[in-house]
Short mmCIF file of C-alpha atoms in Angstrom, two decimals:
data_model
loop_
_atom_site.label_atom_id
_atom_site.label_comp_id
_atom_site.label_asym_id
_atom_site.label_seq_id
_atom_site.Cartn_x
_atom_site.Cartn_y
_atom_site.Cartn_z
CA UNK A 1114 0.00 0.00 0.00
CA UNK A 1115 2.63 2.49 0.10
CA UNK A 1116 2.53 2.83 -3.66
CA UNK A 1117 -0.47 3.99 -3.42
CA UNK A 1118 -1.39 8.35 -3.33
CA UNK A 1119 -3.04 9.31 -0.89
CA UNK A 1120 -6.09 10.34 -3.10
CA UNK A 1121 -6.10 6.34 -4.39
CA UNK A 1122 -6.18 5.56 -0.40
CA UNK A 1123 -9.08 7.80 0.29
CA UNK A 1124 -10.99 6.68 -2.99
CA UNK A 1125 -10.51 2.80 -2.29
CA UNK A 1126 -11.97 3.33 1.64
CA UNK A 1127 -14.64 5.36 0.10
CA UNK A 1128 -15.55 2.33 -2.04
CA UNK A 1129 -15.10 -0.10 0.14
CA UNK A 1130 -17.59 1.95 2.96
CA UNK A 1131 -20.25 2.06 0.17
CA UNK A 1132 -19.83 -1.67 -0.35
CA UNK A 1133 -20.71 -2.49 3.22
CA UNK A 1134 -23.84 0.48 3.12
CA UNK A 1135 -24.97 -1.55 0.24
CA UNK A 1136 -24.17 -4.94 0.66
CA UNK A 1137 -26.06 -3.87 4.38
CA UNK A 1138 -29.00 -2.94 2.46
CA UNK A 1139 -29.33 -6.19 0.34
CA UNK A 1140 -29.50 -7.85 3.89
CA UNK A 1141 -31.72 -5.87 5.37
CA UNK A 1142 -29.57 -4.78 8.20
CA UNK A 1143 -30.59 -1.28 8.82
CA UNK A 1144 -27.03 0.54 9.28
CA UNK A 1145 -26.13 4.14 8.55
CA UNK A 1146 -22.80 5.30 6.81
CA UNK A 1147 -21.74 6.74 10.33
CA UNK A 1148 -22.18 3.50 12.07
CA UNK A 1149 -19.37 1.85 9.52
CA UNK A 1150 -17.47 4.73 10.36
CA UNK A 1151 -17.86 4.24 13.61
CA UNK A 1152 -17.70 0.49 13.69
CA UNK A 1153 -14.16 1.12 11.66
CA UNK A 1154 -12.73 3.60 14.60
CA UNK A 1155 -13.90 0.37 17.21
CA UNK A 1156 -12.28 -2.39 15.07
CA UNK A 1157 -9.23 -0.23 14.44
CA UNK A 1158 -8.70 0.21 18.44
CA UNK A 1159 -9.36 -3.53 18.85
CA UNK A 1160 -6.87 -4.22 15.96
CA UNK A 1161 -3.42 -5.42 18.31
CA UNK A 1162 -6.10 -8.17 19.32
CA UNK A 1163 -6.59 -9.92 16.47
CA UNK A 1164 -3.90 -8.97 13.92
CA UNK A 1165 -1.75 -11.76 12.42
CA UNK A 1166 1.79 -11.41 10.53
CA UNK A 1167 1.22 -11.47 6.38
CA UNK A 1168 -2.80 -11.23 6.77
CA UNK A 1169 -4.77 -8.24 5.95
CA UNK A 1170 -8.80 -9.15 6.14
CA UNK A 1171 -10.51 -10.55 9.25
CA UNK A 1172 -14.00 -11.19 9.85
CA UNK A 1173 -15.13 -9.77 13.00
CA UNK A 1174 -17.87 -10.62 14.59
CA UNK A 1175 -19.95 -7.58 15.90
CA UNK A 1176 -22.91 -7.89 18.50
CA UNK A 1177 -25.22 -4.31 17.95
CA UNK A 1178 -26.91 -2.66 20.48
CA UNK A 1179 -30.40 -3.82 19.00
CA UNK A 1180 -29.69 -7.42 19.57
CA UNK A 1181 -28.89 -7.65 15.78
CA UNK A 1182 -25.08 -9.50 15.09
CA UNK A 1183 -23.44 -8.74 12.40
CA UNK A 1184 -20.15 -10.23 10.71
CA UNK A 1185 -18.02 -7.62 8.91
CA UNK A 1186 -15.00 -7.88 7.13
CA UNK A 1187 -12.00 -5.67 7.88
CA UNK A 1188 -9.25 -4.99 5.89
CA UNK A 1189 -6.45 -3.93 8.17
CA UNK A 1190 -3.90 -2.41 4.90
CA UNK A 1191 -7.05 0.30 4.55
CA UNK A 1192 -8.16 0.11 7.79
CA UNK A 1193 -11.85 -0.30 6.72
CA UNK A 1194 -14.84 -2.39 7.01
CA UNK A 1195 -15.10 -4.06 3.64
CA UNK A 1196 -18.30 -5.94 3.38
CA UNK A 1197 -21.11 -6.21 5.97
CA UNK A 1198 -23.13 -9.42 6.54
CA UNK A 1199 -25.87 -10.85 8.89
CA UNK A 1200 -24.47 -13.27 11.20
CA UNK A 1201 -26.28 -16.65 11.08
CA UNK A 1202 -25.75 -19.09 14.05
CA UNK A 1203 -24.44 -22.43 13.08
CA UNK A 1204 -26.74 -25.17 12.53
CA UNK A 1205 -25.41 -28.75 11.47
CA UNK A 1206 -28.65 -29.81 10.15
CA UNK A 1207 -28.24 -26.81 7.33
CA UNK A 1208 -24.75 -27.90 6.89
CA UNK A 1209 -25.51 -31.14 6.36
CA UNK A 1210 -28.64 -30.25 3.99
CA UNK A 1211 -26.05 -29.88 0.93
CA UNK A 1212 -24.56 -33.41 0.70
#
């Protein structure tokens, strides 16, 4: 990433932040611009606890104040959320389903 302007930086965060809005939307999880923002400042604090040598995305898992949990993924090189999704508990029986 340090090849890359500044301006490049600032466009590819921008892009990925709409991603999450939209991909948010498509789920039906009812999330604002300002909460990725936020949600980005929080993950970006918490980032010592999770980051690994020679990896750059990591899911997170994020529990929201509504009782809603969502999964997002965080790209550590732009420090952004990426892509948000809803966060399904594990069932065996729907793993299974598939063969």
């Amino acid at each position: 990433m340090s090849s890359m302007s500044a301006r490049t930086f600032t466009l590819w965060r921008c892009n990925c932040g709409l991603h999450a809005f939209n991909r948010a939307a498509e789920q039906g999880i009812p999330i604002s611009y300002q909460e990725i923002e936020r949600l980005n400042a929080w993950i970006e604090r918490a980032r010592p606890a999770f980051e690994i040598d020679g990896r750059t995305r990591f899911r997170v898992n994020v529990h929201r104040g509504n009782g809603q949990r969502i999964r997002v993924i965080y790209d550590t090189a732009l420090a952004t959320v990426v892509t948000v999704m809803a966060k399904t508990s594990y069932s065996p029986e729907r793993e299974n389903a598939h063969g």
